XYZ file of C-alpha atoms in Angstrom:
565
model
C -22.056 -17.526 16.957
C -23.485 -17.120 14.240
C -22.231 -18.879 10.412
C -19.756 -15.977 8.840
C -21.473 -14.732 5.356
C -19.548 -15.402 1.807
C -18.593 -12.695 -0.262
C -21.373 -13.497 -2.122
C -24.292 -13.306 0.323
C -22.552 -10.112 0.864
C -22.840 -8.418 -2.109
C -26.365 -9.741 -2.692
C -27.477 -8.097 0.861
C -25.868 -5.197 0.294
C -27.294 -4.384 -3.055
C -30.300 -3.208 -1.317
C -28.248 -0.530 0.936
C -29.971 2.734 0.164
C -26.664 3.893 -1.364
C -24.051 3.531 -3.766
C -20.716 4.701 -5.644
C -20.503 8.674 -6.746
C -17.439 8.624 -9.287
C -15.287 12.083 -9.504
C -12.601 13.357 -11.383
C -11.985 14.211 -14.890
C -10.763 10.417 -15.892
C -14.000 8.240 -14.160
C -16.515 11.009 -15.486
C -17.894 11.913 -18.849
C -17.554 16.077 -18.628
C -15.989 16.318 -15.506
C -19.255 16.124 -13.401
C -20.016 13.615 -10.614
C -21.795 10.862 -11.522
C -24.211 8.237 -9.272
C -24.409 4.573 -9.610
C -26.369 2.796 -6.813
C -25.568 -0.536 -5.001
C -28.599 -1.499 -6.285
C -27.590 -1.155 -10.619
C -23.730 -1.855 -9.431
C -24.943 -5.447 -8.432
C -27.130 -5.640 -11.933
C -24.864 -4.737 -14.276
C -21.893 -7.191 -12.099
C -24.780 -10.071 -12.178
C -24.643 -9.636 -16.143
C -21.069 -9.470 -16.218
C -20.919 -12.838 -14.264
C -22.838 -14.520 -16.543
C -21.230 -13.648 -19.366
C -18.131 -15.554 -17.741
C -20.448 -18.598 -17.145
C -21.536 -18.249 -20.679
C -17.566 -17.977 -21.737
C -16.867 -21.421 -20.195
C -15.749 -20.293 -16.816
C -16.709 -21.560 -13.756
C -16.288 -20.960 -10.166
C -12.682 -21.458 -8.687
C -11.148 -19.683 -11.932
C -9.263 -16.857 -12.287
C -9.750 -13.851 -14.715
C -7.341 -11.227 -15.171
C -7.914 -7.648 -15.367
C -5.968 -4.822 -16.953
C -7.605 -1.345 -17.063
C -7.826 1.936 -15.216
C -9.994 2.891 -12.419
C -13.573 2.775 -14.221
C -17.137 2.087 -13.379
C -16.167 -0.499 -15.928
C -14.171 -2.299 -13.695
C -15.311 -2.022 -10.896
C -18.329 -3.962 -12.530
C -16.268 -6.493 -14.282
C -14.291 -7.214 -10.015
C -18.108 -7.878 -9.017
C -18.717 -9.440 -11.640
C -15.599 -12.242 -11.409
C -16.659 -12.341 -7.489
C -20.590 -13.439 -7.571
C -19.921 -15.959 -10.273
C -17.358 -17.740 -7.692
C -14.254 -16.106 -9.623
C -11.101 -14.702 -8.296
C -10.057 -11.481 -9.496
C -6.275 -10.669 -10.408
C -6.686 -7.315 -11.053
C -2.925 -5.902 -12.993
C -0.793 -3.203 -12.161
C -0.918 -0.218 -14.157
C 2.687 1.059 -16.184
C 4.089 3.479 -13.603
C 6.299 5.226 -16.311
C 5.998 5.002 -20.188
C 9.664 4.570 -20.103
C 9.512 1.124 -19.058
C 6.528 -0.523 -21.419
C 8.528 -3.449 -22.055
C 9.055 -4.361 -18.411
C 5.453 -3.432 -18.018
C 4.266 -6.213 -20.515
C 6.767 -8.967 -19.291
C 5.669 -8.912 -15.754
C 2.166 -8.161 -16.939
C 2.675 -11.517 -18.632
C 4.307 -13.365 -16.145
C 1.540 -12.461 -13.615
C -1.098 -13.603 -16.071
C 0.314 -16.938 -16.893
C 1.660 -17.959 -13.384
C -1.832 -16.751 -12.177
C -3.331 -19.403 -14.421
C -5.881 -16.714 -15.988
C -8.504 -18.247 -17.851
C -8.930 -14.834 -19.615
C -7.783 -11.411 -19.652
C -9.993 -8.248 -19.951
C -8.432 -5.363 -20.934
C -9.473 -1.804 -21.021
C -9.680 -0.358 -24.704
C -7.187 2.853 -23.558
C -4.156 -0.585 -22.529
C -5.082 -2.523 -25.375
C -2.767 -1.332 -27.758
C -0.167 -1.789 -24.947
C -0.362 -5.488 -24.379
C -0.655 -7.504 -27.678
C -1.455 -11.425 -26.500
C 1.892 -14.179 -27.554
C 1.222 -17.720 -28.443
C 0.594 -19.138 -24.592
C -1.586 -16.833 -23.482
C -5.433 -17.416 -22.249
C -7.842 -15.701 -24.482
C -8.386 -11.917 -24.192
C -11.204 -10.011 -24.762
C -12.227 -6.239 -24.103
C -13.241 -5.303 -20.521
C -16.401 -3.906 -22.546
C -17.016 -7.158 -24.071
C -18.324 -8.664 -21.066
C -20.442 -5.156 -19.879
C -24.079 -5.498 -20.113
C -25.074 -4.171 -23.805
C -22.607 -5.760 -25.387
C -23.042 -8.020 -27.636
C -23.947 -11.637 -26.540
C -23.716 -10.406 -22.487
C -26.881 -12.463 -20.848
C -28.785 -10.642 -18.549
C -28.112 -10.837 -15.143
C -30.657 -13.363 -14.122
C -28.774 -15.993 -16.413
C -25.890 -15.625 -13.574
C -25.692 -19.168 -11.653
C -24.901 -18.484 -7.940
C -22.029 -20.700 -6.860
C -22.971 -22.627 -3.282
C -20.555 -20.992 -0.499
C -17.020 -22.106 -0.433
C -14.358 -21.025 2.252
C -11.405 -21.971 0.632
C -12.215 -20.627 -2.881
C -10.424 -17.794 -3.883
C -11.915 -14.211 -4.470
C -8.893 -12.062 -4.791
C -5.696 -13.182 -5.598
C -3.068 -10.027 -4.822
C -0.059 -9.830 -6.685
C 2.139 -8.084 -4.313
C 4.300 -4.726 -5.640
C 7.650 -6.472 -5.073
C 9.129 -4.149 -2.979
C 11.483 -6.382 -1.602
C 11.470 -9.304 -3.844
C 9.908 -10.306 -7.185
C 6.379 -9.970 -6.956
C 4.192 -13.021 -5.241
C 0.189 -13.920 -5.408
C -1.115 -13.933 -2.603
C -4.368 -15.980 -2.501
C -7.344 -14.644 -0.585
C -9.930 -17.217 0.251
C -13.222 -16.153 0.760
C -13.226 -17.254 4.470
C -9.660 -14.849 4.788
C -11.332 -11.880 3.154
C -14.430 -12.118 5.062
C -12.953 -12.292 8.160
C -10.667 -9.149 7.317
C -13.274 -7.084 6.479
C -15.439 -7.517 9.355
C -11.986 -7.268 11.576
C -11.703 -3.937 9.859
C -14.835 -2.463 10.508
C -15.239 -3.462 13.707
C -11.534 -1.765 14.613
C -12.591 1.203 12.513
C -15.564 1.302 14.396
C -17.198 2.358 10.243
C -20.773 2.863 9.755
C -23.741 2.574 7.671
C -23.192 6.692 7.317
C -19.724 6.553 6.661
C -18.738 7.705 3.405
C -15.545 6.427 2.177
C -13.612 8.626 -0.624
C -10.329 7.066 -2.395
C -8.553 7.307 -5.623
C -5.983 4.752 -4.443
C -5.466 2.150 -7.536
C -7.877 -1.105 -7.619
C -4.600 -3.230 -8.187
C -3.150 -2.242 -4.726
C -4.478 -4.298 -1.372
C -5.622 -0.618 0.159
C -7.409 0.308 -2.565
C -8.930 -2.690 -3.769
C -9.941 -4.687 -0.150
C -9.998 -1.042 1.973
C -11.870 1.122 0.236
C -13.542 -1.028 -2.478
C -14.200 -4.228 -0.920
C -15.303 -3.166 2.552
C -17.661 -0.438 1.253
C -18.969 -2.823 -1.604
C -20.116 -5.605 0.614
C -21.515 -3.297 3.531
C -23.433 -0.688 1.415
C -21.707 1.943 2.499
C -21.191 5.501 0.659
C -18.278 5.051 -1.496
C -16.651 8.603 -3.740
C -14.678 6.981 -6.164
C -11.504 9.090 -8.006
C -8.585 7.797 -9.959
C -4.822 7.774 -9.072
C -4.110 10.158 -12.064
C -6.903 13.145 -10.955
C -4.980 13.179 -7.363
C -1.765 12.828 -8.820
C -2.388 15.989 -11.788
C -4.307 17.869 -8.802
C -3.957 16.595 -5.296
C -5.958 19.118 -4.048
C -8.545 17.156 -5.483
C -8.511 14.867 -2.871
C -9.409 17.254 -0.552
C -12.043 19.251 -2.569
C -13.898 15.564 -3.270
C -13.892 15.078 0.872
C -15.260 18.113 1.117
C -17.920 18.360 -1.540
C -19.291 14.743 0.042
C -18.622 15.003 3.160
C -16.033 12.030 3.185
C -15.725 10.613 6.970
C -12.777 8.169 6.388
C -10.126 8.176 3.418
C -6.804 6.996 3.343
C -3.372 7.218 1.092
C 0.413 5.991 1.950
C 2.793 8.601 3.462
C 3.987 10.340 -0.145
C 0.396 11.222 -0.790
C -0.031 13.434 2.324
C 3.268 15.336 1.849
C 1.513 16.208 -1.703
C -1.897 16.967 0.051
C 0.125 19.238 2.389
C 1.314 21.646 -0.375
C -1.699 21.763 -2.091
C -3.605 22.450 1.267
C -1.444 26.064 1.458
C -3.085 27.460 -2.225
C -6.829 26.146 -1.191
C -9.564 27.948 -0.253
C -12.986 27.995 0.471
C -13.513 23.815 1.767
C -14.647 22.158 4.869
C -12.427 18.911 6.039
C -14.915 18.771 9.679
C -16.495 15.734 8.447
C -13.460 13.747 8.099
C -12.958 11.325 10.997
C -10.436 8.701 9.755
C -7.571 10.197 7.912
C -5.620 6.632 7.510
C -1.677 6.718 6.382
C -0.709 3.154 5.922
C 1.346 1.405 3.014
C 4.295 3.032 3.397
C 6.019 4.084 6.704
C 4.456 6.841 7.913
C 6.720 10.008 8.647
C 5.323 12.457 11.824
C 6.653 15.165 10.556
C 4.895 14.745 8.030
C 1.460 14.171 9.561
C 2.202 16.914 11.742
C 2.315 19.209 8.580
C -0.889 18.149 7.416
C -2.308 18.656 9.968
C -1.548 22.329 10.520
C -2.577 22.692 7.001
C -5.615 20.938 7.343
C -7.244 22.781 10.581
C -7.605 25.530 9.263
C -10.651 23.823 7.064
C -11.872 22.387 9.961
C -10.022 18.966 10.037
C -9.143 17.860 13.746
C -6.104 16.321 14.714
C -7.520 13.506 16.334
C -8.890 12.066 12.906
C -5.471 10.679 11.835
C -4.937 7.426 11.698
C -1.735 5.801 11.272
C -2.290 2.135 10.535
C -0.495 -1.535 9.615
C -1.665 -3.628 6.961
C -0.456 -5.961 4.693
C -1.480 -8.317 1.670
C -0.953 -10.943 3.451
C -3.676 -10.389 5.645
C -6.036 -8.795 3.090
C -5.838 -5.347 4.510
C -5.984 -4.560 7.947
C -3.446 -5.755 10.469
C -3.509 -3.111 13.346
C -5.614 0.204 14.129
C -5.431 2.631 16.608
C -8.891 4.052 18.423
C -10.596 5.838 16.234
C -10.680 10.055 16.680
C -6.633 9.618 18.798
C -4.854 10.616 16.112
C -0.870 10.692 16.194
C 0.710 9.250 19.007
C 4.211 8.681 18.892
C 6.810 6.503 20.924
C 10.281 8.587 21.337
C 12.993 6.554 21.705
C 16.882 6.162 21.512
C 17.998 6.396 18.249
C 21.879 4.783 19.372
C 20.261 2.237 21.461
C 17.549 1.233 18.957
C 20.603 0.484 16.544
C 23.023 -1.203 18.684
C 20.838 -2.879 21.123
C 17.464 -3.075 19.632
C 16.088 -1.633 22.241
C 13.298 0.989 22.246
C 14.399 3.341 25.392
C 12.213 6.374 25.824
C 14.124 9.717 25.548
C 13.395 13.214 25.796
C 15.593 15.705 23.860
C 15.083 19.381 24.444
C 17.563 20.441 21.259
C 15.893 20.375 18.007
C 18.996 19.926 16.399
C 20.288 17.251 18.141
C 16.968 15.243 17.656
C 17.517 13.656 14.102
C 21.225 12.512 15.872
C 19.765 11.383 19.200
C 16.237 10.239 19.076
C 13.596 8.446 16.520
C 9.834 9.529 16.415
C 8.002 6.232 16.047
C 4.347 6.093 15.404
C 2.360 3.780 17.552
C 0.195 1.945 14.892
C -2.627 0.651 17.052
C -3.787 -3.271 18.272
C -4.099 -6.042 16.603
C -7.536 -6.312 14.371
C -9.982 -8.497 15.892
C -9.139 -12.347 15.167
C -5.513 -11.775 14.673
C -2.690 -12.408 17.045
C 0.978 -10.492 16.749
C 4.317 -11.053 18.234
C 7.533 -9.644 17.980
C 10.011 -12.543 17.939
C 13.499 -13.033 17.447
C 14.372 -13.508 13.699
C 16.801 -16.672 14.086
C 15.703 -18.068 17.588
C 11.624 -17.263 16.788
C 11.873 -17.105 20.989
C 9.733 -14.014 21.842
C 11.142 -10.736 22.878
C 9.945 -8.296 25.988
C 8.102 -5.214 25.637
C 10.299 -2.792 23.901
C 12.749 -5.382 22.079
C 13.390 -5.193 18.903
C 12.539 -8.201 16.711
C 10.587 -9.369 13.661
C 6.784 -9.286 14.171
C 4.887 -12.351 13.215
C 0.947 -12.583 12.792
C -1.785 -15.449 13.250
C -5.272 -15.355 13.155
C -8.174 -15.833 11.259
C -7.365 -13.181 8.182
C -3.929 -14.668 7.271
C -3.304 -16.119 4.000
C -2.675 -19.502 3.432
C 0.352 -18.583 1.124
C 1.333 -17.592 -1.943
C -0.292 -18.844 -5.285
C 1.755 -22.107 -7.401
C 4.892 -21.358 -4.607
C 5.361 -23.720 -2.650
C 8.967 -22.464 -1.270
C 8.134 -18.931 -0.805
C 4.923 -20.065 1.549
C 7.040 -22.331 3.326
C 9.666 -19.524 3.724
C 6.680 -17.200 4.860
C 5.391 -19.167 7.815
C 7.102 -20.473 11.003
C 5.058 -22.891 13.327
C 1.851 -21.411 12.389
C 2.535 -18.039 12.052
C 3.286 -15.790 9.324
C 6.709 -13.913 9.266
C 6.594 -10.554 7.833
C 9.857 -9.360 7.513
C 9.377 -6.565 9.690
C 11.268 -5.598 12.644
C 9.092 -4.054 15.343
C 8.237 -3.844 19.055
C 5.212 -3.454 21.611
C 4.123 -0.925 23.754
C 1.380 -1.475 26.152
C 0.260 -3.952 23.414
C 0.461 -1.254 20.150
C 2.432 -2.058 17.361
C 5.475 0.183 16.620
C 7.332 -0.665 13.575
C 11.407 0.053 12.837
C 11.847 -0.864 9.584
C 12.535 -4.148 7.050
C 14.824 -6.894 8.192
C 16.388 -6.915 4.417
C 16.571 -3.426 4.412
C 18.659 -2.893 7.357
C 22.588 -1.619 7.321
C 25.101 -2.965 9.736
C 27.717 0.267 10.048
C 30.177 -0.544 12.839
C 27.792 -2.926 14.754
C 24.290 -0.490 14.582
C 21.553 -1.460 13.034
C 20.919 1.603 10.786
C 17.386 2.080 9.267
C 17.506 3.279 5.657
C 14.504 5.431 6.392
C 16.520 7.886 8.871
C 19.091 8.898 5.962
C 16.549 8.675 3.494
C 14.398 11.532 5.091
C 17.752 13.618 6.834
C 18.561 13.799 3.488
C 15.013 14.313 1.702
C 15.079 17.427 3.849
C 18.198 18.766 2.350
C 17.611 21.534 0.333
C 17.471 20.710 -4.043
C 16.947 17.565 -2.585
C 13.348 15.724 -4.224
C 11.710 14.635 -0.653
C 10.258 11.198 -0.635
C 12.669 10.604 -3.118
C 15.868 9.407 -1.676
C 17.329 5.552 -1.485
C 19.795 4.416 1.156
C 21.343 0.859 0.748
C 24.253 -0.837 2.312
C 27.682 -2.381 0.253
C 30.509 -4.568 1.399
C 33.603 -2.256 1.620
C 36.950 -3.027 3.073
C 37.729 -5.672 5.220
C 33.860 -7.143 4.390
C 32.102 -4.113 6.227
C 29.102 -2.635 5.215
C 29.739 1.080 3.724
C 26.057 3.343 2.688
C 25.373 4.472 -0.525
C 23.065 7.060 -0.926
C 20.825 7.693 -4.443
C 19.118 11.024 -4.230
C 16.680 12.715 -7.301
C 17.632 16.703 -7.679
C 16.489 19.149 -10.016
C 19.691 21.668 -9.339
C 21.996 22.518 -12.091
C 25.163 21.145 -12.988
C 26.924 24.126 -11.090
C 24.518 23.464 -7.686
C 25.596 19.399 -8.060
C 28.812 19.196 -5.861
C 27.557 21.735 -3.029
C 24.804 19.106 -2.660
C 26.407 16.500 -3.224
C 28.706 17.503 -0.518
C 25.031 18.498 1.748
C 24.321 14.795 1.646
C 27.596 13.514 2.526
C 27.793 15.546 5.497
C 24.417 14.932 6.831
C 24.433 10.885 5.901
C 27.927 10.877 8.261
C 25.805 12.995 11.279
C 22.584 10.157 11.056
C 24.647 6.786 10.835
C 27.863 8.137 11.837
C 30.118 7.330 8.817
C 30.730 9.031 5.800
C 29.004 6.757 2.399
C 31.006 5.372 0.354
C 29.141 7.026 -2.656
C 26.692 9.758 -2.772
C 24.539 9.443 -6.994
C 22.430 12.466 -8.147
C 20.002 11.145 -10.238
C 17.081 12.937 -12.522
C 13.949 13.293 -11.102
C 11.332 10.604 -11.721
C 14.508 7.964 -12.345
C 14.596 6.039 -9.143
C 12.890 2.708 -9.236
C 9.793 2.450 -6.981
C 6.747 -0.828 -7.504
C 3.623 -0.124 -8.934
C 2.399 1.384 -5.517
C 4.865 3.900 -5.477
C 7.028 2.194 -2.927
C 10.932 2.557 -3.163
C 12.584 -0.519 -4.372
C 16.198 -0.626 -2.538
C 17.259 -3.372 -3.521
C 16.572 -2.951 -7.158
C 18.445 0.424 -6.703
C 21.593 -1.023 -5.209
C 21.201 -3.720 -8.356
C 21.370 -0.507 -10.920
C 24.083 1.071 -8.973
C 26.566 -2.234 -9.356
C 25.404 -2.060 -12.955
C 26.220 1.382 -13.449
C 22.777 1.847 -14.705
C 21.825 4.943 -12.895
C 20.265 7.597 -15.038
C 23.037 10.641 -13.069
C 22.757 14.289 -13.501
């Protein structure tokens, strides 16, 4: 078998892939109109930006920092930091003006427990982050860009000789759970990912790859900027902001480029859907993987897509619910390629009390939310990894169908978390990496419940969050995707559900929903909540991927902190 290739012979081959990166959207572009940059001046211009690191001081096995938007700018400067032997810690974006201070803190804590030995920052987040006494030096992101002043040209760069263990990413996670982590990525972990990936994806040399998922998010940054940067395959590159203002867009870019595989977390194809109904005029035929991962993915709401999405051509069989997770780089599990939804109907009472997944077949619509759960089957393992669904406590492994937490091995794992000694050790058990997720097999494809911390005991059921959460995100005034369930102590030390839902209604709409929720949160988990909040829209606290932070919620709601209507 042949020696795997570094990240760094990888970019140099694929420099010379007859391709390259078309940017779209108003906020990559000059005037709005696409522009090309091949592999080929991609790998130039990062070969320049590398040596201007080497000419800083900086030398391979460090860590630079990046704060900016999606740009061709940074893109660059990532390529850059990764043939010059550097790892990249590219920043989370402010989700909401609101919180800038919150932004700055964590933006600093990242950047100092990171160790950065500098910090680039985009021109338009300069006047955002001012450096404190302690930090490394920081410089504009255009300060190391070929042109400026004192950059080298690229032949200056010194090539690093290949090292396994040296770090080329290291992924702050969004905190979803817990308070964000860096998660290092050797080079030896994200090679191995990315040629897992492909091979399960079955991607290539004529793919062509479209995203405008955010560079500081795994899926986004390894997915659909990594994988298409070291293959040399077609990449149409948008920003998070031009999908979010339009999310048609999305769809108009796949169709104007023919875009074969693309990808977004559940909330973005429940936008994609309502757009889909006003469009005209585009052609989705071309698109073959349609991948929902990041977020648990909701069949209803593929389902919806879908029907809006055939009648341009898209066929069902191109969805592609998928697993992934920092922790492994990317790419955990996929199912075949050109399946599409598959689903795994099971129990709902059973699940909860027994956790076990028993097949069941409901004829009433209505009783179906009560009665059953629609799971997604998310595929096999990736090449070179291993899974198992153990018990949490015992770590013995469960049967087919059993309910426990899954655990992964394999060649793409990380070896922990950056400078944290106790969270790594907490993170692996005998080899294998716990992931905090309960799941289950069938006929070897991973089906995943829901998070072990997230879970709420109600009169000896295991209740999933996510079932309340999207009953009631289908209430009526309700803002869908929107909705936090969490469980309390209550009397006698049992767990009681509070629910925390965003509405737009008026003040005289607020008990009539109020009263909506209630009802339907005592038909899904079978006792009435002990509170039901209305809050304003855009209030509830999610990470910088958009994901809804529960536990952060349930801290706000002891606090009284929630911003009610």
């Amino acid at each position: 078998m042949a020696p795997q290739l570094s990240t760094i012979e990888r970019l140099e081959r694929a420099a010379d892939a007859p391709s390259g990166i078309h940017f779209v959207g108003a906020s990559v572009t000059t005037d709005g109109q696409p522009s090309f940059v091949s592999w080929r001046q991609l790998h130039d211009e990062a070969r320049a930006v590398g040596a201007a690191l080497q000419a800083r001081g900086l030398v391979p096995g460090d860590h630079v920092a990046i704060l900016g938007p999606t740009s061709r700018g940074l893109i660059t400067a990532i390529r850059g930091c990764w043939l010059a032997g550097i790892a990249s810690m590219v920043l989370p974006l402010p989700m909401r003006m609101g919180s800038l201070e919150a932004f700055v803190a964590s933006t600093r804590a990242r950047i100092r427990h990171g160790d950065a030995k500098l910090v680039l920052i985009d021109d338009l987040l300069a006047a955002f982050y001012e450096p404190a006494p302690g930090d490394p030096p920081t410089l504009p992101l255009g300060a190391v860009l070929p042109g400026a002043p004192g950059v080298p040209s690229g032949d200056r760069l010194e090539l690093p000789p290949p090292d396994p263990e040296r770090l080329v990413v290291l992924q702050y996670t969004s905190g979803s759970t817990s308070e964000p982590k860096g998660v290092m990525i050797p080079d030896r972990v994200l090679s191995a990912n990315i040629d897992a990936c492909c091979e399960a994806a079955g991607l290539a040399p004529d793919d062509v790859m479209v995203s405008w998922l955010p560079l500081y998010h795994d899926m986004g940054l390894i997915g659909f900027l990594a994988i298409p940067m070291t293959k040399g395959v077609p990449l149409v590159q948008a920003a998070p902001q031009d999908f979010l203002a339009h999310p048609g867009n999305w769809m108009q870019w796949i169709s104007d480029h023919r875009g074969t595989a693309t990808a977004g977390p559940n909330f973005a194809w429940v936008l994609v859907t309502r757009a889909l109904r006003r469009m005209r005029d585009i052609d989705l035929s071309s698109l073959s993987i349609a991948l929902s991962g990041a977020e648990p993915v909701d069949p209803k709401a593929v389902e919806e897509f879908v029907a809006a999405a055939e009648p341009f051509g898209f066929r069902a069989g191109s969805v592609f619910p998928a697993f992934g997770m920092a922790e492994v780089a990317i790419g955990g599990s996929f199912p075949p390629r050109g399946r599409g939804l598959v689903c795994d109907t099971v129990d709902r009472i059973v699940l909860e009390r027994d956790r076990v997944a028993k097949p069941i077949e409901v004829e009433d619509p209505d009783d179906f939310a009560l009665t059953a759960r629609r799971l997604p089957l998310l595929g096999k393992p990736v090449p070179g990894l291993e899974m198992r669904v153990v018990d949490p406590d015992t770590f013995e492994e469960r049967p087919e169908r059993h309910v426990g937490e899954l655990v992964i091995r394999g060649t793409s794992v990380t070896p922990g978390y950056y400078k944290r000694p106790d969270a790594t050790a907490e993170l692996f058990h005998d080899g294998w990496l716990r992931t905090g997720d309960l799941a289950y097999f069938v006929n070897g494809e991973l089906v995943l419940c829901g998070r072990i911390k997230d879970v709420i005991i109600v009169g000896g059921r295991n209740v999933f969050p996510e079932d309340i959460e999207r009953a009631v995100g289908e209430i009526e005034g309700v803002r869908a995707g929107n909705v936090i369930a969490f469980g309390m102590e209550g009397y006698k030390g049992k767990e009681s559900v509070v629910v925390v839902a965003e509405t737009k209604v008026g003040p005289d709409q607020v008990e009539a929903l109020r009263q909506a929720i209630h009802h339907r949160t005592l038909e899904v988990c079978g006792l009435p909540p002990r509170d039901v909040m209305l809050v304003a829209p855009s209030t509830l606290p999610k990470t910088s991927s958009g994901k809804l932070q529960r536990a952060k919620c349930r801290e706000l709601y002891l606090e009284e902190q929630l911003d009610l209507v």
